[in-house]
mmCIF file with all atom_site columns, C-alpha atoms in Angstrom:
data_model
loop_
_atom_site.group_PDB
_atom_site.id
_atom_site.type_symbol
_atom_site.label_atom_id
_atom_site.label_alt_id
_atom_site.label_comp_id
_atom_site.label_asym_id
_atom_site.label_entity_id
_atom_site.label_seq_id
_atom_site.pdbx_PDB_ins_code
_atom_site.Cartn_x
_atom_site.Cartn_y
_atom_site.Cartn_z
_atom_site.occupancy
_atom_site.B_iso_or_equiv
_atom_site.pdbx_formal_charge
_atom_site.auth_seq_id
_atom_site.auth_comp_id
_atom_site.auth_asym_id
_atom_site.auth_atom_id
_atom_site.pdbx_PDB_model_num
ATOM 1   C CA . ALA F 1 1   ? -18.204 -19.788 15.976  1.00 0.00 ? 38  ALA F CA 1
ATOM 2   C CA . PHE F 1 2   ? -16.285 -19.827 12.495  1.00 0.00 ? 39  PHE F CA 1
ATOM 3   C CA . ARG F 1 3   ? -15.971 -22.273 9.688   1.00 0.00 ? 40  ARG F CA 1
ATOM 4   C CA . GLN F 1 4   ? -12.879 -24.531 8.297   1.00 0.00 ? 41  GLN F CA 1
ATOM 5   C CA . ARG F 1 5   ? -12.134 -24.929 4.501   1.00 0.00 ? 42  ARG F CA 1
ATOM 6   C CA . ARG F 1 6   ? -9.545  -27.420 3.689   1.00 0.00 ? 43  ARG F CA 1
ATOM 7   C CA . VAL F 1 7   ? -6.660  -26.982 1.945   1.00 0.00 ? 44  VAL F CA 1
ATOM 8   C CA . ARG F 1 8   ? -3.885  -28.855 0.128   1.00 0.00 ? 45  ARG F CA 1
ATOM 9   C CA . THR F 1 9   ? -0.203  -27.905 1.036   1.00 0.00 ? 46  THR F CA 1
ATOM 10  C CA . MET F 1 10  ? 2.772   -29.593 -0.437  1.00 0.00 ? 47  MET F CA 1
ATOM 11  C CA . GLY F 1 11  ? 0.599   -33.010 -0.414  1.00 0.00 ? 48  GLY F CA 1
ATOM 12  C CA . ARG F 1 12  ? -1.005  -32.379 2.384   1.00 0.00 ? 49  ARG F CA 1
ATOM 13  C CA . ARG F 1 13  ? -4.260  -31.185 4.131   1.00 0.00 ? 50  ARG F CA 1
ATOM 14  C CA . GLU F 1 14  ? -4.459  -27.854 6.462   1.00 0.00 ? 51  GLU F CA 1
ATOM 15  C CA . HIS F 1 15  ? -7.804  -26.508 7.943   1.00 0.00 ? 52  HIS F CA 1
ATOM 16  C CA . ILE F 1 16  ? -7.780  -23.142 7.577   1.00 0.00 ? 53  ILE F CA 1
ATOM 17  C CA . PRO F 1 17  ? -9.968  -21.224 10.081  1.00 0.00 ? 54  PRO F CA 1
ATOM 18  C CA . TRP F 1 18  ? -12.371 -19.002 8.558   1.00 0.00 ? 55  TRP F CA 1
ATOM 19  C CA . HIS F 1 19  ? -13.942 -15.592 10.236  1.00 0.00 ? 56  HIS F CA 1
ATOM 20  C CA . PRO F 1 20  ? -16.391 -13.054 9.391   1.00 0.00 ? 57  PRO F CA 1
ATOM 21  C CA . ARG F 1 21  ? -15.622 -10.176 8.196   1.00 0.00 ? 58  ARG F CA 1
ATOM 22  C CA . ASP F 1 22  ? -15.105 -7.221  11.031  1.00 0.00 ? 59  ASP F CA 1
ATOM 23  C CA . PHE F 1 23  ? -16.165 -3.943  9.264   1.00 0.00 ? 60  PHE F CA 1
ATOM 24  C CA . THR F 1 24  ? -14.871 -2.041  12.075  1.00 0.00 ? 61  THR F CA 1
ATOM 25  C CA . SER F 1 25  ? -10.979 -3.200  11.850  1.00 0.00 ? 62  SER F CA 1
ATOM 26  C CA . VAL F 1 26  ? -8.628  -0.490  11.221  1.00 0.00 ? 63  VAL F CA 1
ATOM 27  C CA . LYS F 1 27  ? -5.924  -2.920  11.250  1.00 0.00 ? 64  LYS F CA 1
ATOM 28  C CA . ASN F 1 28  ? -3.184  -3.328  8.415   1.00 0.00 ? 65  ASN F CA 1
ATOM 29  C CA . HIS F 1 29  ? -5.225  -0.760  6.749   1.00 0.00 ? 66  HIS F CA 1
ATOM 30  C CA . PRO F 1 30  ? -3.012  0.120   3.168   1.00 0.00 ? 67  PRO F CA 1
ATOM 31  C CA . LEU F 1 31  ? -4.018  3.847   3.110   1.00 0.00 ? 68  LEU F CA 1
ATOM 32  C CA . SER F 1 32  ? -3.260  4.776   7.027   1.00 0.00 ? 69  SER F CA 1
ATOM 33  C CA . GLY F 1 33  ? -0.360  7.090   5.417   1.00 0.00 ? 70  GLY F CA 1
ATOM 34  C CA . MET F 1 34  ? -2.424  9.321   3.422   1.00 0.00 ? 71  MET F CA 1
ATOM 35  C CA . THR F 1 35  ? -2.250  13.028  3.972   1.00 0.00 ? 72  THR F CA 1
ATOM 36  C CA . PHE F 1 36  ? -5.724  14.783  4.065   1.00 0.00 ? 73  PHE F CA 1
ATOM 37  C CA . ALA F 1 37  ? -5.243  16.600  0.892   1.00 0.00 ? 74  ALA F CA 1
ATOM 38  C CA . GLN F 1 38  ? -4.554  12.829  -0.901  1.00 0.00 ? 75  GLN F CA 1
ATOM 39  C CA . TRP F 1 39  ? -7.450  11.686  1.526   1.00 0.00 ? 76  TRP F CA 1
ATOM 40  C CA . LEU F 1 40  ? -9.897  14.192  0.274   1.00 0.00 ? 77  LEU F CA 1
ATOM 41  C CA . ARG F 1 41  ? -8.773  13.640  -3.040  1.00 0.00 ? 78  ARG F CA 1
ATOM 42  C CA . LEU F 1 42  ? -9.690  10.227  -2.610  1.00 0.00 ? 79  LEU F CA 1
ATOM 43  C CA . VAL F 1 43  ? -13.039 10.656  -0.964  1.00 0.00 ? 80  VAL F CA 1
ATOM 44  C CA . THR F 1 44  ? -13.870 13.003  -3.935  1.00 0.00 ? 81  THR F CA 1
ATOM 45  C CA . ARG F 1 45  ? -13.261 10.752  -6.812  1.00 0.00 ? 82  ARG F CA 1
ATOM 46  C CA . TYR F 1 46  ? -14.732 7.848   -5.029  1.00 0.00 ? 83  TYR F CA 1
ATOM 47  C CA . ARG F 1 47  ? -17.720 9.328   -3.072  1.00 0.00 ? 84  ARG F CA 1
ATOM 48  C CA . ARG F 1 48  ? -20.338 7.211   -4.804  1.00 0.00 ? 85  ARG F CA 1
ATOM 49  C CA . ASP F 1 49  ? -18.566 4.292   -4.241  1.00 0.00 ? 86  ASP F CA 1
ATOM 50  C CA . ILE F 1 50  ? -18.007 3.976   -0.655  1.00 0.00 ? 87  ILE F CA 1
ATOM 51  C CA . ASP F 1 51  ? -20.213 2.727   1.943   1.00 0.00 ? 88  ASP F CA 1
ATOM 52  C CA . TYR F 1 52  ? -20.220 5.233   4.623   1.00 0.00 ? 89  TYR F CA 1
ATOM 53  C CA . VAL F 1 53  ? -22.406 3.470   6.916   1.00 0.00 ? 90  VAL F CA 1
ATOM 54  C CA . ARG F 1 54  ? -20.946 0.254   6.713   1.00 0.00 ? 91  ARG F CA 1
ATOM 55  C CA . TYR F 1 55  ? -17.157 1.575   6.996   1.00 0.00 ? 92  TYR F CA 1
ATOM 56  C CA . PHE F 1 56  ? -17.560 4.699   9.357   1.00 0.00 ? 93  PHE F CA 1
ATOM 57  C CA . PRO F 1 57  ? -15.484 3.187   12.231  1.00 0.00 ? 94  PRO F CA 1
ATOM 58  C CA . ARG F 1 58  ? -12.636 2.896   8.603   1.00 0.00 ? 95  ARG F CA 1
ATOM 59  C CA . ILE F 1 59  ? -13.388 6.324   7.558   1.00 0.00 ? 96  ILE F CA 1
ATOM 60  C CA . ALA F 1 60  ? -13.191 7.834   10.633  1.00 0.00 ? 97  ALA F CA 1
ATOM 61  C CA . PHE F 1 61  ? -10.190 6.426   11.540  1.00 0.00 ? 98  PHE F CA 1
ATOM 62  C CA . LEU F 1 62  ? -8.196  7.180   8.242   1.00 0.00 ? 99  LEU F CA 1
ATOM 63  C CA . THR F 1 63  ? -9.633  11.096  8.945   1.00 0.00 ? 100 THR F CA 1
ATOM 64  C CA . ALA F 1 64  ? -8.354  11.187  12.332  1.00 0.00 ? 101 ALA F CA 1
ATOM 65  C CA . MET F 1 65  ? -4.764  9.571   10.822  1.00 0.00 ? 102 MET F CA 1
ATOM 66  C CA . SER F 1 66  ? -4.640  11.815  7.342   1.00 0.00 ? 103 SER F CA 1
ATOM 67  C CA . LEU F 1 67  ? -4.655  15.240  9.800   1.00 0.00 ? 104 LEU F CA 1
ATOM 68  C CA . VAL F 1 68  ? -1.686  13.635  11.724  1.00 0.00 ? 105 VAL F CA 1
ATOM 69  C CA . ASN F 1 69  ? 0.132   12.708  8.474   1.00 0.00 ? 106 ASN F CA 1
ATOM 70  C CA . SER F 1 70  ? -0.471  16.092  6.957   1.00 0.00 ? 107 SER F CA 1
ATOM 71  C CA . VAL F 1 71  ? 1.569   17.527  10.002  1.00 0.00 ? 108 VAL F CA 1
ATOM 72  C CA . PHE F 1 72  ? 4.526   15.521  9.782   1.00 0.00 ? 109 PHE F CA 1
ATOM 73  C CA . ALA F 1 73  ? 4.458   15.450  5.886   1.00 0.00 ? 110 ALA F CA 1
ATOM 74  C CA . CYS F 1 74  ? 4.816   19.288  6.412   1.00 0.00 ? 111 CYS F CA 1
ATOM 75  C CA . ILE F 1 75  ? 7.512   19.060  8.544   1.00 0.00 ? 112 ILE F CA 1
ATOM 76  C CA . GLU F 1 76  ? 8.882   16.461  6.092   1.00 0.00 ? 113 GLU F CA 1
ATOM 77  C CA . LEU F 1 77  ? 9.031   18.668  3.378   1.00 0.00 ? 114 LEU F CA 1
ATOM 78  C CA . VAL F 1 78  ? 10.479  21.647  4.797   1.00 0.00 ? 115 VAL F CA 1
ATOM 79  C CA . LEU F 1 79  ? 13.148  19.577  5.803   1.00 0.00 ? 116 LEU F CA 1
ATOM 80  C CA . PHE F 1 80  ? 14.160  17.585  3.332   1.00 0.00 ? 117 PHE F CA 1
ATOM 81  C CA . GLY F 1 81  ? 12.332  18.474  0.150   1.00 0.00 ? 118 GLY F CA 1
ATOM 82  C CA . ARG F 1 82  ? 15.191  20.588  -1.318  1.00 0.00 ? 119 ARG F CA 1
ATOM 83  C CA . ALA F 1 83  ? 17.206  17.291  -0.679  1.00 0.00 ? 120 ALA F CA 1
ATOM 84  C CA . ILE F 1 84  ? 14.500  14.429  -2.148  1.00 0.00 ? 121 ILE F CA 1
ATOM 85  C CA . ARG F 1 85  ? 14.300  16.955  -5.329  1.00 0.00 ? 122 ARG F CA 1
ATOM 86  C CA . LYS F 1 86  ? 18.356  16.892  -5.703  1.00 0.00 ? 123 LYS F CA 1
ATOM 87  C CA . THR F 1 87  ? 18.895  13.258  -5.458  1.00 0.00 ? 124 THR F CA 1
ATOM 88  C CA . VAL F 1 88  ? 19.866  11.250  -8.154  1.00 0.00 ? 125 VAL F CA 1
ATOM 89  C CA . VAL F 1 89  ? 19.040  7.734   -8.211  1.00 0.00 ? 126 VAL F CA 1
ATOM 90  C CA . GLY F 1 90  ? 21.155  5.127   -10.031 1.00 0.00 ? 127 GLY F CA 1
ATOM 91  C CA . SER F 1 91  ? 20.306  3.324   -13.332 1.00 0.00 ? 128 SER F CA 1
ATOM 92  C CA . ASP F 1 92  ? 20.452  -0.158  -11.920 1.00 0.00 ? 129 ASP F CA 1
ATOM 93  C CA . PRO F 1 93  ? 17.546  -0.981  -10.438 1.00 0.00 ? 130 PRO F CA 1
ATOM 94  C CA . VAL F 1 94  ? 16.118  -4.706  -9.301  1.00 0.00 ? 131 VAL F CA 1
ATOM 95  C CA . VAL F 1 95  ? 12.358  -5.730  -10.438 1.00 0.00 ? 132 VAL F CA 1
ATOM 96  C CA . ILE F 1 96  ? 10.596  -8.449  -8.489  1.00 0.00 ? 133 ILE F CA 1
ATOM 97  C CA . VAL F 1 97  ? 8.053   -9.894  -11.023 1.00 0.00 ? 134 VAL F CA 1
ATOM 98  C CA . GLY F 1 98  ? 5.585   -12.557 -10.227 1.00 0.00 ? 135 GLY F CA 1
ATOM 99  C CA . HIS F 1 99  ? 1.945   -14.017 -10.095 1.00 0.00 ? 136 HIS F CA 1
ATOM 100 C CA . PRO F 1 100 ? 0.721   -14.451 -6.056  1.00 0.00 ? 137 PRO F CA 1
ATOM 101 C CA . ARG F 1 101 ? 1.844   -16.745 -4.163  1.00 0.00 ? 138 ARG F CA 1
ATOM 102 C CA . THR F 1 102 ? 4.914   -17.301 -6.237  1.00 0.00 ? 139 THR F CA 1
ATOM 103 C CA . GLY F 1 103 ? 7.515   -16.966 -3.855  1.00 0.00 ? 140 GLY F CA 1
ATOM 104 C CA . THR F 1 104 ? 8.128   -13.271 -4.685  1.00 0.00 ? 141 THR F CA 1
ATOM 105 C CA . THR F 1 105 ? 8.214   -11.988 -1.400  1.00 0.00 ? 142 THR F CA 1
ATOM 106 C CA . HIS F 1 106 ? 10.795  -14.535 0.437   1.00 0.00 ? 143 HIS F CA 1
ATOM 107 C CA . LEU F 1 107 ? 12.953  -13.482 -2.976  1.00 0.00 ? 144 LEU F CA 1
ATOM 108 C CA . HIS F 1 108 ? 12.370  -10.172 -1.876  1.00 0.00 ? 145 HIS F CA 1
ATOM 109 C CA . ASN F 1 109 ? 13.543  -10.740 1.449   1.00 0.00 ? 146 ASN F CA 1
ATOM 110 C CA . LEU F 1 110 ? 16.619  -12.933 0.664   1.00 0.00 ? 147 LEU F CA 1
ATOM 111 C CA . LEU F 1 111 ? 17.947  -10.247 -1.528  1.00 0.00 ? 148 LEU F CA 1
ATOM 112 C CA . THR F 1 112 ? 17.520  -7.445  1.269   1.00 0.00 ? 149 THR F CA 1
ATOM 113 C CA . LEU F 1 113 ? 19.886  -9.590  3.527   1.00 0.00 ? 150 LEU F CA 1
ATOM 114 C CA . ASP F 1 114 ? 22.617  -8.024  0.903   1.00 0.00 ? 151 ASP F CA 1
ATOM 115 C CA . GLU F 1 115 ? 22.686  -4.681  2.447   1.00 0.00 ? 152 GLU F CA 1
ATOM 116 C CA . GLU F 1 116 ? 26.083  -3.699  0.449   1.00 0.00 ? 153 GLU F CA 1
ATOM 117 C CA . ALA F 1 117 ? 24.612  -4.817  -3.055  1.00 0.00 ? 154 ALA F CA 1
ATOM 118 C CA . PHE F 1 118 ? 20.494  -3.323  -2.292  1.00 0.00 ? 155 PHE F CA 1
ATOM 119 C CA . TYR F 1 119 ? 18.610  -1.348  -0.609  1.00 0.00 ? 156 TYR F CA 1
ATOM 120 C CA . THR F 1 120 ? 14.735  -1.275  0.016   1.00 0.00 ? 157 THR F CA 1
ATOM 121 C CA . CYS F 1 121 ? 11.919  0.148   1.574   1.00 0.00 ? 158 CYS F CA 1
ATOM 122 C CA . THR F 1 122 ? 9.853   -1.203  4.494   1.00 0.00 ? 159 THR F CA 1
ATOM 123 C CA . THR F 1 123 ? 6.878   -1.623  5.647   1.00 0.00 ? 160 THR F CA 1
ATOM 124 C CA . PHE F 1 124 ? 7.282   1.776   7.483   1.00 0.00 ? 161 PHE F CA 1
ATOM 125 C CA . ASP F 1 125 ? 8.022   3.254   4.202   1.00 0.00 ? 162 ASP F CA 1
ATOM 126 C CA . VAL F 1 126 ? 5.238   2.680   2.324   1.00 0.00 ? 163 VAL F CA 1
ATOM 127 C CA . GLY F 1 127 ? 3.082   2.702   4.818   1.00 0.00 ? 164 GLY F CA 1
ATOM 128 C CA . PHE F 1 128 ? 3.838   6.615   5.231   1.00 0.00 ? 165 PHE F CA 1
ATOM 129 C CA . PRO F 1 129 ? 4.959   7.696   2.409   1.00 0.00 ? 166 PRO F CA 1
ATOM 130 C CA . SER F 1 130 ? 4.730   11.271  2.688   1.00 0.00 ? 167 SER F CA 1
ATOM 131 C CA . SER F 1 131 ? 6.407   11.737  6.197   1.00 0.00 ? 168 SER F CA 1
ATOM 132 C CA . PHE F 1 132 ? 8.212   8.683   7.579   1.00 0.00 ? 169 PHE F CA 1
ATOM 133 C CA . LEU F 1 133 ? 11.739  10.396  7.351   1.00 0.00 ? 170 LEU F CA 1
ATOM 134 C CA . VAL F 1 134 ? 10.670  12.568  9.905   1.00 0.00 ? 171 VAL F CA 1
ATOM 135 C CA . PHE F 1 135 ? 8.310   10.460  12.228  1.00 0.00 ? 172 PHE F CA 1
ATOM 136 C CA . PRO F 1 136 ? 9.462   10.600  15.960  1.00 0.00 ? 173 PRO F CA 1
ATOM 137 C CA . ALA F 1 137 ? 10.326  6.820   17.425  1.00 0.00 ? 174 ALA F CA 1
ATOM 138 C CA . ARG F 1 138 ? 7.478   7.152   20.099  1.00 0.00 ? 175 ARG F CA 1
ATOM 139 C CA . VAL F 1 139 ? 4.925   7.953   17.467  1.00 0.00 ? 176 VAL F CA 1
ATOM 140 C CA . ARG F 1 140 ? 6.045   4.614   15.772  1.00 0.00 ? 177 ARG F CA 1
ATOM 141 C CA . GLU F 1 141 ? 5.952   2.867   18.280  1.00 0.00 ? 178 GLU F CA 1
ATOM 142 C CA . MET F 1 142 ? 2.350   3.585   19.204  1.00 0.00 ? 179 MET F CA 1
ATOM 143 C CA . LEU F 1 143 ? 1.693   3.060   15.656  1.00 0.00 ? 180 LEU F CA 1
ATOM 144 C CA . LYS F 1 144 ? 2.371   -0.674  16.042  1.00 0.00 ? 181 LYS F CA 1
ATOM 145 C CA . ALA F 1 145 ? -0.864  -1.123  17.564  1.00 0.00 ? 182 ALA F CA 1
ATOM 146 C CA . ILE F 1 146 ? -2.960  -1.036  14.401  1.00 0.00 ? 183 ILE F CA 1
ATOM 147 C CA . MET F 1 147 ? -0.728  -3.653  12.901  1.00 0.00 ? 184 MET F CA 1
ATOM 148 C CA . ASP F 1 148 ? -0.660  -7.149  13.168  1.00 0.00 ? 185 ASP F CA 1
ATOM 149 C CA . ASP F 1 149 ? 2.560   -9.170  13.623  1.00 0.00 ? 186 ASP F CA 1
ATOM 150 C CA . THR F 1 150 ? 1.881   -11.569 10.350  1.00 0.00 ? 187 THR F CA 1
ATOM 151 C CA . ARG F 1 151 ? 0.190   -10.692 7.409   1.00 0.00 ? 188 ARG F CA 1
ATOM 152 C CA . PRO F 1 152 ? -3.525  -11.307 6.800   1.00 0.00 ? 189 PRO F CA 1
ATOM 153 C CA . MET F 1 153 ? -3.333  -13.763 4.334   1.00 0.00 ? 190 MET F CA 1
ATOM 154 C CA . ASP F 1 154 ? -0.412  -16.180 5.251   1.00 0.00 ? 191 ASP F CA 1
ATOM 155 C CA . ASN F 1 155 ? 1.764   -16.336 8.529   1.00 0.00 ? 192 ASN F CA 1
ATOM 156 C CA . MET F 1 156 ? 5.008   -14.523 7.179   1.00 0.00 ? 193 MET F CA 1
ATOM 157 C CA . ARG F 1 157 ? 6.213   -12.090 9.845   1.00 0.00 ? 194 ARG F CA 1
ATOM 158 C CA . LEU F 1 158 ? 5.014   -8.562  9.379   1.00 0.00 ? 195 LEU F CA 1
ATOM 159 C CA . ALA F 1 159 ? 7.192   -4.991  11.520  1.00 0.00 ? 196 ALA F CA 1
ATOM 160 C CA . HIS F 1 160 ? 7.551   -1.812  10.539  1.00 0.00 ? 197 HIS F CA 1
ATOM 161 C CA . ASP F 1 161 ? 11.558  -2.626  9.978   1.00 0.00 ? 198 ASP F CA 1
ATOM 162 C CA . THR F 1 162 ? 9.903   -5.715  7.380   1.00 0.00 ? 199 THR F CA 1
ATOM 163 C CA . PRO F 1 163 ? 10.776  -5.211  3.610   1.00 0.00 ? 200 PRO F CA 1
ATOM 164 C CA . GLN F 1 164 ? 8.014   -4.440  1.501   1.00 0.00 ? 201 GLN F CA 1
ATOM 165 C CA . GLU F 1 165 ? 6.186   -3.308  -1.801  1.00 0.00 ? 202 GLU F CA 1
ATOM 166 C CA . ASP F 1 166 ? 6.655   0.183   -2.847  1.00 0.00 ? 203 ASP F CA 1
ATOM 167 C CA . GLU F 1 167 ? 3.486   0.239   -5.075  1.00 0.00 ? 204 GLU F CA 1
ATOM 168 C CA . VAL F 1 168 ? 1.812   0.378   -1.541  1.00 0.00 ? 205 VAL F CA 1
ATOM 169 C CA . ALA F 1 169 ? 3.153   3.859   -0.906  1.00 0.00 ? 206 ALA F CA 1
ATOM 170 C CA . THR F 1 170 ? 2.892   4.700   -4.592  1.00 0.00 ? 207 THR F CA 1
ATOM 171 C CA . ASN F 1 171 ? -0.931  4.265   -4.572  1.00 0.00 ? 208 ASN F CA 1
ATOM 172 C CA . GLN F 1 172 ? -1.859  6.198   -1.551  1.00 0.00 ? 209 GLN F CA 1
ATOM 173 C CA . LEU F 1 173 ? 0.687   9.019   -3.257  1.00 0.00 ? 210 LEU F CA 1
ATOM 174 C CA . THR F 1 174 ? -2.039  8.788   -6.267  1.00 0.00 ? 211 THR F CA 1
ATOM 175 C CA . SER F 1 175 ? -4.947  8.750   -4.107  1.00 0.00 ? 212 SER F CA 1
ATOM 176 C CA . CYS F 1 176 ? -6.173  5.405   -5.394  1.00 0.00 ? 213 CYS F CA 1
ATOM 177 C CA . LEU F 1 177 ? -6.393  7.073   -8.913  1.00 0.00 ? 214 LEU F CA 1
ATOM 178 C CA . THR F 1 178 ? -3.221  5.221   -10.850 1.00 0.00 ? 215 THR F CA 1
ATOM 179 C CA . SER F 1 179 ? -1.968  2.890   -9.320  1.00 0.00 ? 216 SER F CA 1
ATOM 180 C CA . PRO F 1 180 ? -2.918  -0.854  -10.012 1.00 0.00 ? 217 PRO F CA 1
ATOM 181 C CA . TYR F 1 181 ? -3.100  -1.327  -6.525  1.00 0.00 ? 218 TYR F CA 1
ATOM 182 C CA . ALA F 1 182 ? -6.324  0.754   -6.149  1.00 0.00 ? 219 ALA F CA 1
ATOM 183 C CA . PRO F 1 183 ? -8.416  -2.347  -6.794  1.00 0.00 ? 220 PRO F CA 1
ATOM 184 C CA . LEU F 1 184 ? -7.577  -3.622  -3.407  1.00 0.00 ? 221 LEU F CA 1
ATOM 185 C CA . MET F 1 185 ? -9.562  -0.527  -2.173  1.00 0.00 ? 222 MET F CA 1
ATOM 186 C CA . PHE F 1 186 ? -12.485 -0.474  -4.294  1.00 0.00 ? 223 PHE F CA 1
ATOM 187 C CA . PRO F 1 187 ? -12.871 -4.403  -6.198  1.00 0.00 ? 224 PRO F CA 1
ATOM 188 C CA . LYS F 1 188 ? -15.744 -3.746  -7.454  1.00 0.00 ? 225 LYS F CA 1
ATOM 189 C CA . LEU F 1 189 ? -14.396 -1.381  -9.638  1.00 0.00 ? 226 LEU F CA 1
ATOM 190 C CA . GLU F 1 190 ? -11.567 -3.377  -10.582 1.00 0.00 ? 227 GLU F CA 1
ATOM 191 C CA . GLY F 1 191 ? -12.333 -3.038  -14.351 1.00 0.00 ? 228 GLY F CA 1
ATOM 192 C CA . THR F 1 192 ? -11.901 0.536   -14.357 1.00 0.00 ? 229 THR F CA 1
ATOM 193 C CA . PHE F 1 193 ? -8.424  0.095   -13.300 1.00 0.00 ? 230 PHE F CA 1
ATOM 194 C CA . ARG F 1 194 ? -6.821  -2.246  -16.129 1.00 0.00 ? 231 ARG F CA 1
ATOM 195 C CA . PRO F 1 195 ? -5.482  0.702   -17.488 1.00 0.00 ? 232 PRO F CA 1
ATOM 196 C CA . PHE F 1 196 ? -3.169  0.845   -15.113 1.00 0.00 ? 233 PHE F CA 1
ATOM 197 C CA . TYR F 1 197 ? -1.465  -2.775  -14.971 1.00 0.00 ? 234 TYR F CA 1
ATOM 198 C CA . ARG F 1 198 ? 0.574   -1.727  -17.681 1.00 0.00 ? 235 ARG F CA 1
ATOM 199 C CA . LEU F 1 199 ? 0.394   2.581   -17.942 1.00 0.00 ? 236 LEU F CA 1
ATOM 200 C CA . ASP F 1 200 ? 0.755   1.599   -21.711 1.00 0.00 ? 237 ASP F CA 1
ATOM 201 C CA . ALA F 1 201 ? -1.100  4.122   -24.133 1.00 0.00 ? 238 ALA F CA 1
ATOM 202 C CA . ASP F 1 202 ? -0.309  1.516   -27.015 1.00 0.00 ? 239 ASP F CA 1
ATOM 203 C CA . ASP F 1 203 ? -2.265  -1.128  -25.194 1.00 0.00 ? 240 ASP F CA 1
ATOM 204 C CA . GLU F 1 204 ? -4.791  -2.351  -27.130 1.00 0.00 ? 241 GLU F CA 1
ATOM 205 C CA . GLU F 1 205 ? -7.381  -3.178  -24.937 1.00 0.00 ? 242 GLU F CA 1
ATOM 206 C CA . HIS F 1 206 ? -6.756  -1.034  -22.045 1.00 0.00 ? 243 HIS F CA 1
ATOM 207 C CA . PRO F 1 207 ? -4.793  2.035   -22.705 1.00 0.00 ? 244 PRO F CA 1
ATOM 208 C CA . CYS F 1 208 ? -3.915  4.192   -20.155 1.00 0.00 ? 245 CYS F CA 1
ATOM 209 C CA . LYS F 1 209 ? -4.393  8.007   -20.623 1.00 0.00 ? 246 LYS F CA 1
ATOM 210 C CA . PRO F 1 210 ? -0.663  9.607   -20.913 1.00 0.00 ? 247 PRO F CA 1
ATOM 211 C CA . GLU F 1 211 ? -2.058  12.451  -18.060 1.00 0.00 ? 248 GLU F CA 1
ATOM 212 C CA . ASP F 1 212 ? -2.490  9.269   -15.601 1.00 0.00 ? 249 ASP F CA 1
ATOM 213 C CA . ALA F 1 213 ? 0.711   7.232   -16.443 1.00 0.00 ? 250 ALA F CA 1
ATOM 214 C CA . ARG F 1 214 ? 2.631   10.730  -16.008 1.00 0.00 ? 251 ARG F CA 1
ATOM 215 C CA . MET F 1 215 ? 0.964   10.924  -12.541 1.00 0.00 ? 252 MET F CA 1
ATOM 216 C CA . TRP F 1 216 ? 1.654   7.119   -11.619 1.00 0.00 ? 253 TRP F CA 1
ATOM 217 C CA . ARG F 1 217 ? 5.633   7.816   -12.636 1.00 0.00 ? 254 ARG F CA 1
ATOM 218 C CA . GLY F 1 218 ? 6.127   11.175  -10.381 1.00 0.00 ? 255 GLY F CA 1
ATOM 219 C CA . ARG F 1 219 ? 4.513   9.653   -7.425  1.00 0.00 ? 256 ARG F CA 1
ATOM 220 C CA . PHE F 1 220 ? 6.804   6.756   -8.323  1.00 0.00 ? 257 PHE F CA 1
ATOM 221 C CA . TRP F 1 221 ? 9.781   8.700   -8.550  1.00 0.00 ? 258 TRP F CA 1
ATOM 222 C CA . TYR F 1 222 ? 9.080   10.615  -5.667  1.00 0.00 ? 259 TYR F CA 1
ATOM 223 C CA . PHE F 1 223 ? 8.986   7.798   -3.505  1.00 0.00 ? 260 PHE F CA 1
ATOM 224 C CA . VAL F 1 224 ? 12.332  6.112   -5.120  1.00 0.00 ? 261 VAL F CA 1
ATOM 225 C CA . GLN F 1 225 ? 13.892  9.583   -4.810  1.00 0.00 ? 262 GLN F CA 1
ATOM 226 C CA . LYS F 1 226 ? 13.558  9.244   -0.778  1.00 0.00 ? 263 LYS F CA 1
#
């Protein structure tokens, strides 16, 4: 029970199965690592834009996960909060920029092979940005059940230890309020998120409010220090 769409890949045609959307699925959800305070802030802000009936299973799942995450986030704050604030980050980061499907993930993976020159966050780090420092190994193993072995849009390997984009973490830490990844959660509101693509108050078309830019930078820098 699926349709097929035909695409051209490197000169040859491939058939990619099409499956109907499963609104009850909770796998690979990019908000699974939010704390309850972050989740409550998101729901409060977008309360009129959430389809509570259709997405009830996901809402219930994310609410339950937020409570678990909050416990570990509190433990992490007590154990490592001071150390995180005192962490000095180098001034020579490597930033990979590119359009989707242009090989940025592959380049990211290649750079991370040089562990002496680079350090990158993993899928688990960005998935649980408020508590990944203290998550027990047994709990991590259990959480593998909510993640596929490959990315949903292609066949690239997906695991807790694979390199991942830091904006996944920042999006959760800001409760989808100031992140360019927010349209993934609320595609119908994409136009309202355009100021966050550049975070530039002087942008003539989509200026960003200074307080929104400060929020994004603060949360991003906090994650980098971790």
